[in-house]
Tab-separated table of C-alpha atoms in Angstrom:
chain	number	residue	atom	x	y	z
A	1	UNK	CA	20.075	-17.469	5.330
A	2	UNK	CA	20.875	-19.011	1.967
A	3	UNK	CA	18.708	-20.367	-0.789
A	4	UNK	CA	16.873	-23.595	-1.364
A	5	UNK	CA	17.563	-25.738	-4.415
A	6	UNK	CA	14.902	-23.939	-6.394
A	7	UNK	CA	16.354	-20.561	-5.609
A	8	UNK	CA	13.796	-19.537	-2.988
A	9	UNK	CA	15.070	-17.779	0.096
A	10	UNK	CA	14.114	-18.632	3.645
A	11	UNK	CA	12.177	-16.326	5.905
A	12	UNK	CA	14.627	-14.130	7.794
A	13	UNK	CA	14.607	-13.457	11.552
A	14	UNK	CA	13.997	-9.706	11.354
A	15	UNK	CA	11.545	-9.306	14.238
A	16	UNK	CA	12.684	-8.183	17.680
A	17	UNK	CA	10.968	-8.888	21.008
A	18	UNK	CA	9.429	-5.399	21.083
A	19	UNK	CA	7.987	-6.035	17.601
A	20	UNK	CA	6.451	-9.327	18.726
A	21	UNK	CA	4.928	-7.814	21.839
A	22	UNK	CA	3.336	-4.939	19.950
A	23	UNK	CA	2.342	-7.230	17.085
A	24	UNK	CA	0.159	-9.342	19.338
A	25	UNK	CA	-1.296	-6.208	20.917
A	26	UNK	CA	-1.851	-4.611	17.522
A	27	UNK	CA	-3.825	-7.516	16.174
A	28	UNK	CA	-6.334	-7.443	19.011
A	29	UNK	CA	-6.881	-3.808	20.014
A	30	UNK	CA	-9.021	-2.266	17.324
A	31	UNK	CA	-12.466	-1.051	16.457
A	32	UNK	CA	-13.886	-4.057	18.315
A	33	UNK	CA	-12.877	-2.395	21.565
A	34	UNK	CA	-13.237	1.284	20.681
A	35	UNK	CA	-16.643	0.930	19.009
A	36	UNK	CA	-17.834	-2.662	19.337
A	37	UNK	CA	-17.905	-2.448	23.130
A	38	UNK	CA	-21.001	-0.245	22.806
A	39	UNK	CA	-23.104	-3.248	21.749
A	40	UNK	CA	-21.880	-5.325	24.690
A	41	UNK	CA	-22.574	-2.583	27.236
A	42	UNK	CA	-26.028	-1.969	25.753
A	43	UNK	CA	-26.804	-5.687	25.876
A	44	UNK	CA	-25.261	-6.826	29.172
A	45	UNK	CA	-25.609	-3.626	31.214
A	46	UNK	CA	-23.201	-2.374	33.899
A	47	UNK	CA	-21.514	-5.771	34.276
A	48	UNK	CA	-20.394	-5.846	30.644
A	49	UNK	CA	-16.827	-5.874	31.936
A	50	UNK	CA	-17.543	-9.365	33.353
A	51	UNK	CA	-18.311	-10.555	29.809
A	52	UNK	CA	-14.928	-9.197	28.711
A	53	UNK	CA	-13.333	-10.933	31.688
A	54	UNK	CA	-14.892	-14.310	30.841
A	55	UNK	CA	-13.916	-13.991	27.188
A	56	UNK	CA	-10.429	-12.783	28.041
A	57	UNK	CA	-9.959	-15.813	30.268
A	58	UNK	CA	-10.927	-18.149	27.418
A	59	UNK	CA	-8.495	-16.390	25.066
A	60	UNK	CA	-5.778	-16.489	27.736
A	61	UNK	CA	-6.136	-20.241	28.178
A	62	UNK	CA	-6.225	-20.938	24.438
A	63	UNK	CA	-3.091	-18.836	24.044
A	64	UNK	CA	-1.419	-20.728	26.872
A	65	UNK	CA	-2.121	-23.986	25.054
A	66	UNK	CA	-0.842	-22.571	21.784
A	67	UNK	CA	2.172	-21.096	23.562
A	68	UNK	CA	3.023	-24.511	25.021
A	69	UNK	CA	3.128	-26.073	21.564
A	70	UNK	CA	4.892	-23.106	19.928
A	71	UNK	CA	7.608	-22.963	22.596
A	72	UNK	CA	8.211	-26.713	22.326
A	73	UNK	CA	8.348	-26.733	18.523
A	74	UNK	CA	8.348	-23.214	17.022
A	75	UNK	CA	7.447	-23.069	13.330
A	76	UNK	CA	6.039	-20.510	10.918
A	77	UNK	CA	2.859	-22.556	10.467
A	78	UNK	CA	2.074	-22.360	14.188
A	79	UNK	CA	-1.265	-24.005	14.976
A	80	UNK	CA	-1.750	-25.238	11.389
A	81	UNK	CA	1.355	-27.397	11.817
A	82	UNK	CA	0.253	-28.547	15.268
A	83	UNK	CA	-3.159	-29.549	13.901
A	84	UNK	CA	-1.325	-31.559	11.238
A	85	UNK	CA	0.956	-33.203	13.817
A	86	UNK	CA	-1.987	-34.093	16.036
A	87	UNK	CA	-4.750	-35.048	13.613
A	88	UNK	CA	-3.175	-35.550	10.205
A	89	UNK	CA	-3.043	-33.871	6.815
A	90	UNK	CA	-6.726	-32.921	6.635
A	91	UNK	CA	-6.568	-31.019	9.930
A	92	UNK	CA	-3.512	-29.031	8.864
A	93	UNK	CA	-4.982	-28.280	5.440
A	94	UNK	CA	-8.398	-27.140	6.678
A	95	UNK	CA	-7.097	-25.170	9.684
A	96	UNK	CA	-4.556	-23.330	7.540
A	97	UNK	CA	-7.034	-22.355	4.862
A	98	UNK	CA	-9.712	-21.433	7.453
A	99	UNK	CA	-7.303	-19.056	9.145
A	100	UNK	CA	-6.101	-17.648	5.822
A	101	UNK	CA	-9.712	-17.097	4.729
A	102	UNK	CA	-10.472	-15.268	7.966
A	103	UNK	CA	-7.536	-12.889	7.626
A	104	UNK	CA	-7.897	-12.018	3.945
A	105	UNK	CA	-11.536	-11.110	4.597
A	106	UNK	CA	-10.365	-8.997	7.551
A	107	UNK	CA	-7.816	-7.250	5.285
A	108	UNK	CA	-10.552	-6.245	2.850
A	109	UNK	CA	-12.936	-5.279	5.636
A	110	UNK	CA	-10.383	-3.046	7.382
A	111	UNK	CA	-9.453	-1.347	4.107
A	112	UNK	CA	-13.103	-0.483	3.500
A	113	UNK	CA	-13.549	0.715	7.107
A	114	UNK	CA	-10.491	2.941	6.740
A	115	UNK	CA	-11.874	4.273	3.468
A	116	UNK	CA	-15.172	5.216	5.092
A	117	UNK	CA	-13.442	6.955	7.996
A	118	UNK	CA	-11.221	9.093	5.770
A	119	UNK	CA	-14.205	9.777	3.509
A	120	UNK	CA	-15.892	11.530	6.458
A	121	UNK	CA	-12.958	13.954	6.587
A	122	UNK	CA	-12.522	14.230	2.797
A	123	UNK	CA	-15.970	13.612	1.217
A	124	UNK	CA	-14.687	14.396	-2.268
A	125	UNK	CA	-12.687	11.141	-2.297
A	126	UNK	CA	-14.791	7.992	-2.877
A	127	UNK	CA	-14.546	5.215	-0.277
A	128	UNK	CA	-13.331	2.608	-2.753
A	129	UNK	CA	-10.459	4.844	-3.954
A	130	UNK	CA	-9.275	5.500	-0.390
A	131	UNK	CA	-9.561	1.805	0.483
A	132	UNK	CA	-7.514	0.880	-2.587
A	133	UNK	CA	-4.850	3.449	-1.645
A	134	UNK	CA	-4.648	2.029	1.897
A	135	UNK	CA	-4.217	-1.457	0.436
A	136	UNK	CA	-1.364	-0.255	-1.774
A	137	UNK	CA	0.415	1.516	1.100
A	138	UNK	CA	0.178	-1.423	3.516
A	139	UNK	CA	1.202	-3.857	0.780
A	140	UNK	CA	4.302	-1.762	0.121
A	141	UNK	CA	5.195	-1.820	3.820
A	142	UNK	CA	4.913	-5.611	3.914
A	143	UNK	CA	6.982	-5.984	0.735
A	144	UNK	CA	9.937	-4.000	2.109
A	145	UNK	CA	11.043	-6.523	4.738
A	146	UNK	CA	9.776	-8.282	7.824
A	147	UNK	CA	11.629	-5.637	9.841
A	148	UNK	CA	9.700	-2.847	8.100
A	149	UNK	CA	6.459	-4.650	8.821
A	150	UNK	CA	7.436	-5.105	12.478
A	151	UNK	CA	8.463	-1.466	12.856
A	152	UNK	CA	5.214	-0.201	11.321
A	153	UNK	CA	3.180	-2.479	13.572
A	154	UNK	CA	5.221	-1.406	16.598
A	155	UNK	CA	4.274	2.246	16.106
A	156	UNK	CA	0.666	1.521	15.141
A	157	UNK	CA	0.174	-0.578	18.257
A	158	UNK	CA	2.073	1.911	20.430
A	159	UNK	CA	-0.375	4.675	19.508
A	160	UNK	CA	-3.332	2.449	20.399
A	161	UNK	CA	-1.831	1.352	23.696
A	162	UNK	CA	-0.978	4.934	24.660
A	163	UNK	CA	-4.543	5.997	23.802
A	164	UNK	CA	-6.072	3.264	25.978
A	165	UNK	CA	-3.688	3.869	28.879
A	166	UNK	CA	-4.417	7.608	28.709
A	167	UNK	CA	-8.155	6.914	28.714
A	168	UNK	CA	-7.879	4.576	31.708
A	169	UNK	CA	-5.793	7.139	33.614
A	170	UNK	CA	-8.186	10.038	32.962
A	171	UNK	CA	-11.312	7.947	33.560
A	172	UNK	CA	-9.902	6.532	36.808
A	173	UNK	CA	-9.130	10.029	38.098
A	174	UNK	CA	-12.720	11.033	37.302
A	175	UNK	CA	-14.286	7.926	38.867
A	176	UNK	CA	-12.336	8.286	42.112
A	177	UNK	CA	-13.039	12.002	42.448
A	178	UNK	CA	-9.541	13.220	41.646
A	179	UNK	CA	-10.535	15.032	38.431
A	180	UNK	CA	-11.487	18.738	38.714
A	181	UNK	CA	-15.201	18.991	39.517
A	182	UNK	CA	-15.630	15.219	39.916
A	183	UNK	CA	-16.834	13.269	42.954
A	184	UNK	CA	-16.898	9.565	43.736
A	185	UNK	CA	-20.171	8.167	42.383
A	186	UNK	CA	-20.857	4.557	41.446
A	187	UNK	CA	-24.626	4.977	41.152
A	188	UNK	CA	-24.631	4.255	37.406
A	189	UNK	CA	-23.912	0.629	38.239
A	190	UNK	CA	-27.211	0.194	40.096
A	191	UNK	CA	-29.589	3.084	39.263
A	192	UNK	CA	-30.708	1.977	35.809
A	193	UNK	CA	-32.279	-1.411	36.363
A	194	UNK	CA	-29.578	-2.869	38.592
A	195	UNK	CA	-26.370	-4.736	37.863
A	196	UNK	CA	-28.102	-7.248	35.572
A	197	UNK	CA	-30.966	-5.341	33.944
A	198	UNK	CA	-31.307	-7.861	31.101
A	199	UNK	CA	-30.642	-11.028	33.078
A	200	UNK	CA	-27.654	-13.196	33.897
A	201	UNK	CA	-27.689	-14.943	30.516
A	202	UNK	CA	-26.639	-11.737	28.726
A	203	UNK	CA	-23.206	-11.917	30.359
A	204	UNK	CA	-22.523	-15.205	28.579
A	205	UNK	CA	-24.335	-14.465	25.318
A	206	UNK	CA	-22.027	-11.476	24.885
A	207	UNK	CA	-19.023	-13.813	24.760
A	208	UNK	CA	-20.060	-14.700	21.194
A	209	UNK	CA	-19.495	-11.086	20.124
A	210	UNK	CA	-16.548	-10.207	22.358
A	211	UNK	CA	-14.392	-13.161	21.349
A	212	UNK	CA	-14.184	-11.778	17.805
A	213	UNK	CA	-12.872	-8.449	19.105
A	214	UNK	CA	-10.018	-10.297	20.839
A	215	UNK	CA	-8.831	-12.257	17.823
A	216	UNK	CA	-5.290	-11.601	16.642
A	217	UNK	CA	-3.205	-12.252	19.727
A	218	UNK	CA	-2.221	-15.662	18.287
A	219	UNK	CA	-0.344	-13.912	15.446
A	220	UNK	CA	2.698	-13.690	17.721
A	221	UNK	CA	3.245	-17.461	17.537
A	222	UNK	CA	3.500	-17.223	13.743
A	223	UNK	CA	5.749	-14.177	13.817
A	224	UNK	CA	8.002	-15.693	16.487
A	225	UNK	CA	9.449	-18.096	13.931
A	226	UNK	CA	11.024	-15.025	12.282
A	227	UNK	CA	12.713	-13.898	15.507
A	228	UNK	CA	16.193	-14.799	16.736
A	229	UNK	CA	15.002	-16.853	19.750
A	230	UNK	CA	11.527	-18.228	18.963
A	231	UNK	CA	10.856	-20.181	22.178
A	232	UNK	CA	11.962	-17.330	24.450
A	233	UNK	CA	9.982	-14.785	22.427
A	234	UNK	CA	6.817	-16.882	22.624
A	235	UNK	CA	7.041	-17.360	26.395
A	236	UNK	CA	7.487	-13.646	27.015
A	237	UNK	CA	4.771	-12.578	24.588
A	238	UNK	CA	2.151	-15.051	25.821
A	239	UNK	CA	2.844	-14.367	29.500
A	240	UNK	CA	2.770	-10.585	29.276
A	241	UNK	CA	0.562	-9.603	26.381
A	242	UNK	CA	-2.529	-11.649	27.189
A	243	UNK	CA	-2.725	-10.279	30.715
A	244	UNK	CA	-2.325	-6.739	29.445
A	245	UNK	CA	-5.049	-7.205	26.856
A	246	UNK	CA	-7.340	-8.622	29.540
A	247	UNK	CA	-6.636	-5.565	31.707
A	248	UNK	CA	-7.238	-3.107	28.867
A	249	UNK	CA	-10.614	-4.597	27.941
A	250	UNK	CA	-11.928	-5.220	31.457
A	251	UNK	CA	-10.722	-2.027	33.152
A	252	UNK	CA	-11.748	0.345	30.362
A	253	UNK	CA	-15.233	-1.217	30.110
A	254	UNK	CA	-15.717	-1.032	33.879
A	255	UNK	CA	-14.763	2.652	33.958
A	256	UNK	CA	-17.159	3.428	31.092
A	257	UNK	CA	-20.001	1.685	32.956
A	258	UNK	CA	-19.326	3.825	36.039
A	259	UNK	CA	-19.130	7.112	34.124
A	260	UNK	CA	-21.940	6.634	31.589
A	261	UNK	CA	-25.391	5.089	32.260
A	262	UNK	CA	-25.408	1.786	30.378
A	263	UNK	CA	-28.801	2.465	28.809
A	264	UNK	CA	-27.524	5.692	27.235
A	265	UNK	CA	-24.820	3.876	25.274
A	266	UNK	CA	-25.841	3.614	21.603
A	267	UNK	CA	-24.686	0.498	19.734
A	268	UNK	CA	-22.337	1.516	16.927
A	269	UNK	CA	-21.252	4.732	18.634
A	270	UNK	CA	-18.051	4.715	20.665
A	271	UNK	CA	-18.692	4.598	24.438
A	272	UNK	CA	-15.163	5.971	24.876
A	273	UNK	CA	-16.279	9.229	23.255
A	274	UNK	CA	-19.398	9.298	25.461
A	275	UNK	CA	-17.281	8.818	28.597
A	276	UNK	CA	-14.771	11.511	27.648
A	277	UNK	CA	-17.616	13.906	26.792
A	278	UNK	CA	-19.094	13.252	30.243
A	279	UNK	CA	-15.715	14.007	31.814
A	280	UNK	CA	-15.619	17.249	29.861
A	281	UNK	CA	-12.720	16.832	27.440
A	282	UNK	CA	-13.427	18.646	24.124
A	283	UNK	CA	-12.623	17.328	20.653
A	284	UNK	CA	-12.673	13.697	21.753
A	285	UNK	CA	-14.633	12.446	18.729
A	286	UNK	CA	-12.049	13.545	16.144
A	287	UNK	CA	-9.168	12.405	18.313
A	288	UNK	CA	-10.665	8.968	18.852
A	289	UNK	CA	-11.528	8.598	15.174
A	290	UNK	CA	-7.852	9.180	14.422
A	291	UNK	CA	-6.907	6.443	16.894
A	292	UNK	CA	-9.473	4.090	15.338
A	293	UNK	CA	-7.985	4.787	11.900
A	294	UNK	CA	-4.579	3.817	13.262
A	295	UNK	CA	-6.200	0.668	14.662
A	296	UNK	CA	-7.637	-0.129	11.244
A	297	UNK	CA	-4.234	0.285	9.552
A	298	UNK	CA	-2.651	-1.854	12.251
A	299	UNK	CA	-5.040	-4.763	11.726
A	300	UNK	CA	-4.703	-4.418	7.935
A	301	UNK	CA	-0.920	-4.573	8.347
A	302	UNK	CA	-1.115	-7.650	10.596
A	303	UNK	CA	-3.609	-9.346	8.291
A	304	UNK	CA	-1.378	-9.089	5.235
A	305	UNK	CA	1.590	-10.394	7.199
A	306	UNK	CA	-0.243	-13.320	8.756
A	307	UNK	CA	-2.072	-14.495	5.645
A	308	UNK	CA	1.066	-14.310	3.470
A	309	UNK	CA	3.152	-16.323	5.970
A	310	UNK	CA	0.449	-18.964	6.086
A	311	UNK	CA	0.565	-19.283	2.301
A	312	UNK	CA	4.355	-19.625	2.550
A	313	UNK	CA	4.070	-22.510	5.014
A	314	UNK	CA	1.151	-24.185	3.234
A	315	UNK	CA	3.081	-24.007	-0.032
A	316	UNK	CA	5.913	-25.884	1.652
A	317	UNK	CA	3.500	-28.511	2.947
A	318	UNK	CA	1.896	-29.039	-0.443
A	319	UNK	CA	-1.404	-27.469	0.658
A	320	UNK	CA	-0.886	-24.425	-1.582
A	321	UNK	CA	1.051	-23.902	-4.848
A	322	UNK	CA	4.785	-24.419	-4.335
A	323	UNK	CA	5.597	-20.984	-5.786
A	324	UNK	CA	4.120	-19.482	-2.608
A	325	UNK	CA	7.410	-20.411	-0.905
A	326	UNK	CA	9.427	-18.130	-3.167
A	327	UNK	CA	11.043	-15.201	-1.347
A	328	UNK	CA	13.262	-12.312	-2.410
A	329	UNK	CA	16.735	-11.488	-1.089
A	330	UNK	CA	15.202	-9.793	1.958
A	331	UNK	CA	13.379	-12.998	2.921
A	332	UNK	CA	9.948	-11.612	1.971
A	333	UNK	CA	7.391	-13.955	0.318
A	334	UNK	CA	6.449	-11.423	-2.351
A	335	UNK	CA	4.116	-13.660	-4.357
A	336	UNK	CA	2.313	-14.725	-1.205
A	337	UNK	CA	1.726	-11.134	-0.115
A	338	UNK	CA	0.469	-10.084	-3.532
A	339	UNK	CA	-1.828	-13.127	-3.668
A	340	UNK	CA	-3.392	-12.133	-0.353
A	341	UNK	CA	-4.114	-8.630	-1.613
A	342	UNK	CA	-6.283	-9.994	-4.432
A	343	UNK	CA	-9.122	-10.749	-1.995
A	344	UNK	CA	-8.628	-7.333	-0.411
A	345	UNK	CA	-8.992	-5.572	-3.733
A	346	UNK	CA	-12.049	-7.707	-4.410
A	347	UNK	CA	-13.586	-6.336	-1.208
A	348	UNK	CA	-12.758	-2.820	-2.404
A	349	UNK	CA	-14.627	-3.522	-5.641
A	350	UNK	CA	-17.613	-4.765	-3.619
A	351	UNK	CA	-17.496	-1.517	-1.629
A	352	UNK	CA	-17.742	0.437	-4.874
A	353	UNK	CA	-20.638	-1.663	-6.223
A	354	UNK	CA	-22.546	-2.341	-2.993
A	355	UNK	CA	-21.579	0.466	-0.590
A	356	UNK	CA	-24.590	-0.052	1.710
A	357	UNK	CA	-24.333	-3.815	2.215
A	358	UNK	CA	-20.624	-4.620	1.939
A	359	UNK	CA	-19.990	-4.479	5.709
A	360	UNK	CA	-22.665	-7.011	6.625
A	361	UNK	CA	-21.526	-9.308	3.832
A	362	UNK	CA	-17.875	-9.246	4.935
A	363	UNK	CA	-18.712	-9.776	8.606
A	364	UNK	CA	-20.916	-12.748	7.787
A	365	UNK	CA	-18.276	-14.082	5.393
A	366	UNK	CA	-15.775	-14.510	8.249
A	367	UNK	CA	-18.483	-15.882	10.537
A	368	UNK	CA	-17.497	-18.443	13.143
A	369	UNK	CA	-14.293	-19.358	11.328
A	370	UNK	CA	-12.080	-18.114	14.130
A	371	UNK	CA	-13.836	-20.191	16.757
A	372	UNK	CA	-13.213	-23.289	14.639
A	373	UNK	CA	-9.508	-22.388	14.650
A	374	UNK	CA	-9.587	-22.040	18.452
A	375	UNK	CA	-11.282	-25.433	18.674
A	376	UNK	CA	-8.522	-27.018	16.580
A	377	UNK	CA	-5.850	-25.428	18.805
A	378	UNK	CA	-7.493	-26.948	21.883
A	379	UNK	CA	-7.863	-30.494	20.592
A	380	UNK	CA	-4.358	-30.399	19.080
A	381	UNK	CA	-2.811	-29.466	22.428
A	382	UNK	CA	-4.763	-32.206	24.187
A	383	UNK	CA	-3.258	-34.845	21.896
A	384	UNK	CA	0.271	-33.447	21.391
A	385	UNK	CA	0.941	-32.759	25.081
A	386	UNK	CA	0.494	-36.443	25.903
A	387	UNK	CA	2.642	-37.487	22.951
A	388	UNK	CA	5.483	-35.028	23.623
A	389	UNK	CA	5.633	-35.879	27.316
A	390	UNK	CA	6.484	-39.432	26.286
A	391	UNK	CA	8.890	-38.467	23.505
A	392	UNK	CA	10.776	-35.512	25.015
A	393	UNK	CA	9.380	-34.009	28.240
A	394	UNK	CA	12.219	-31.456	28.351
A	395	UNK	CA	10.769	-29.680	25.314
A	396	UNK	CA	7.685	-28.754	27.355
A	397	UNK	CA	9.263	-25.906	29.296
A	398	UNK	CA	6.185	-23.712	28.888
A	399	UNK	CA	3.198	-25.786	30.001
A	400	UNK	CA	-0.561	-25.391	30.019
A	401	UNK	CA	-1.968	-25.407	33.529
A	402	UNK	CA	-3.919	-28.340	35.047
A	403	UNK	CA	-3.623	-30.634	32.048
A	404	UNK	CA	-5.831	-32.340	30.899
A	405	UNK	CA	-8.774	-31.015	32.961
A	406	UNK	CA	-8.448	-27.316	32.145
A	407	UNK	CA	-7.793	-27.813	28.398
A	408	UNK	CA	-10.897	-30.034	28.215
A	409	UNK	CA	-12.941	-27.365	30.021
A	410	UNK	CA	-11.769	-24.677	27.576
A	411	UNK	CA	-12.611	-26.917	24.614
A	412	UNK	CA	-16.116	-27.439	25.991
A	413	UNK	CA	-16.489	-23.667	26.435
A	414	UNK	CA	-15.543	-23.060	22.780
A	415	UNK	CA	-18.086	-25.662	21.656
A	416	UNK	CA	-20.720	-24.058	23.905
A	417	UNK	CA	-20.118	-20.663	22.288
A	418	UNK	CA	-20.509	-22.213	18.823
A	419	UNK	CA	-23.718	-23.977	19.831
A	420	UNK	CA	-25.109	-20.762	21.332
A	421	UNK	CA	-24.541	-19.054	17.980
A	422	UNK	CA	-26.910	-21.551	16.420
A	423	UNK	CA	-29.647	-20.552	18.862
A	424	UNK	CA	-29.221	-16.806	18.336
A	425	UNK	CA	-30.774	-15.473	15.150
A	426	UNK	CA	-28.235	-12.638	14.977
A	427	UNK	CA	-25.315	-15.108	14.882
A	428	UNK	CA	-26.872	-18.097	13.108
A	429	UNK	CA	-25.902	-16.976	9.604
A	430	UNK	CA	-22.278	-16.507	10.727
A	431	UNK	CA	-22.215	-20.051	12.129
A	432	UNK	CA	-23.802	-21.507	8.998
A	433	UNK	CA	-21.376	-19.711	6.679
A	434	UNK	CA	-18.447	-20.798	8.824
A	435	UNK	CA	-19.579	-24.432	8.657
A	436	UNK	CA	-20.115	-24.096	4.906
A	437	UNK	CA	-16.542	-22.845	4.418
A	438	UNK	CA	-15.141	-25.749	6.454
A	439	UNK	CA	-17.238	-28.263	4.474
A	440	UNK	CA	-16.019	-26.795	1.170
A	441	UNK	CA	-12.398	-26.975	2.342
A	442	UNK	CA	-12.898	-30.594	3.411
A	443	UNK	CA	-14.307	-31.497	-0.017
A	444	UNK	CA	-11.401	-29.707	-1.726
A	445	UNK	CA	-8.912	-31.622	0.424
A	446	UNK	CA	-10.325	-35.044	-0.403
A	447	UNK	CA	-10.709	-34.215	-4.093
A	448	UNK	CA	-7.096	-33.012	-4.108
A	449	UNK	CA	-5.983	-36.150	-2.294
A	450	UNK	CA	-7.851	-38.423	-4.706
A	451	UNK	CA	-6.489	-36.550	-7.713
A	452	UNK	CA	-2.944	-36.798	-6.394
A	453	UNK	CA	-3.334	-40.535	-5.764
A	454	UNK	CA	-4.763	-41.178	-9.231
A	455	UNK	CA	-1.958	-39.288	-10.993
A	456	UNK	CA	0.855	-40.749	-8.908
A	457	UNK	CA	3.330	-42.850	-10.890
A	458	UNK	CA	6.211	-45.064	-9.928
A	459	UNK	CA	8.986	-43.197	-8.063
A	460	UNK	CA	11.562	-44.467	-10.539
A	461	UNK	CA	10.157	-42.160	-13.183
A	462	UNK	CA	11.041	-39.139	-11.085
A	463	UNK	CA	14.496	-39.884	-9.750
A	464	UNK	CA	16.072	-36.937	-11.567
A	465	UNK	CA	15.748	-34.448	-8.718
A	466	UNK	CA	14.103	-33.459	-5.460
A	467	UNK	CA	10.311	-33.314	-5.374
A	468	UNK	CA	8.443	-30.022	-5.057
A	469	UNK	CA	7.269	-30.784	-1.563
A	470	UNK	CA	10.778	-31.450	-0.289
A	471	UNK	CA	12.132	-28.311	-1.929
A	472	UNK	CA	9.396	-26.142	-0.512
A	473	UNK	CA	9.758	-27.574	2.958
A	474	UNK	CA	13.433	-26.635	3.033
A	475	UNK	CA	12.509	-22.990	2.604
A	476	UNK	CA	10.570	-22.873	5.855
A	477	UNK	CA	12.358	-21.116	8.660
A	478	UNK	CA	12.429	-23.183	11.827
């Protein structure tokens, strides 16, 4: 795709539609579903699947809004660019760095989780050493080419999808009496305190937790800019993937609630294993742990990709160092990828020094950051849709439903979830840390802006060549 004046290469369109579809699935189906669902079932009771349905609907609508913008004007910066278009430089700067911060913490977290899982099988290897090895392997995959990344993610996600589909098939046969020795019995939905043993409010409180397990589906709008037909790829991915994710979460949770009494589900222990044990399939724990390890590697893979592409785009916009836009002959932003691994290795070091507290620290460190990103997507769509309808209505081929009423309703729902976090002691620290990160980024932006203004000199003194911002922007794939 040629080089820019400074010798940097553009991102290359090496991702196929099957890569994009599995990429968005891979970023969202992980330990949050396989293990995290235990906390939701224990909290909400038999109707935990309703909580997943409500949350899935919110994610679906946010993705529809993002898909509308991405199909109209596809770009590697995705929602960070749309925030900039809608609300100015500060919005693009803060949204980009918030999202980057979220993903680099996730990269470190997943590496440590993978290290602990393998450590259970090979106790002689320390967790930090395994986590570091996983970081090296996934970094190497990302450095090869965008095609290598897409292929790895395709197979990682395929394994997870096959595992979930197989579970749903087996569990459905059991629930409807078609499994050997099974009979139709839905008594677990009502026999242990009723459908809502802990009250109606628990269905909505659980949204705070569930929404974090569904993060990652938006990665497809960033990756689509490296595909041959961005707008077409986005439409297909948003339309198909979100509905499938919703089905996976809701159906699997419903089947678990029918098979296993909700009050026997232990938070932190996989309810999938409990359900398969009840059905009578041996060796499920080891098999599921293997699937969860694949899920961990998948999210680690996606995290490195996403965070490095954000640095690439932010470097072009002047929000990050310009050298972040440098790519090799294969169109891979090598420096950006390596920069993102620094935080990951830092998390590995924390795992070695503070093995008992590193998980809580990393979870709290990401906090409510993702909900702030969702909020920015919503308010950006509300403003840009009106503007683009006036400028070029033909570009809006993929539209959000019932504009502006439904987008406003979704925005209010996101705000309500954030407010509810402030009232729940378990989530308050996450909200506070998320706000603190956004405040720090805002201060950095205005300090940076003031510094740039104070050091700016007359343009005539710099007429010898293109400025860094212009050069970097040219290296962004459209």
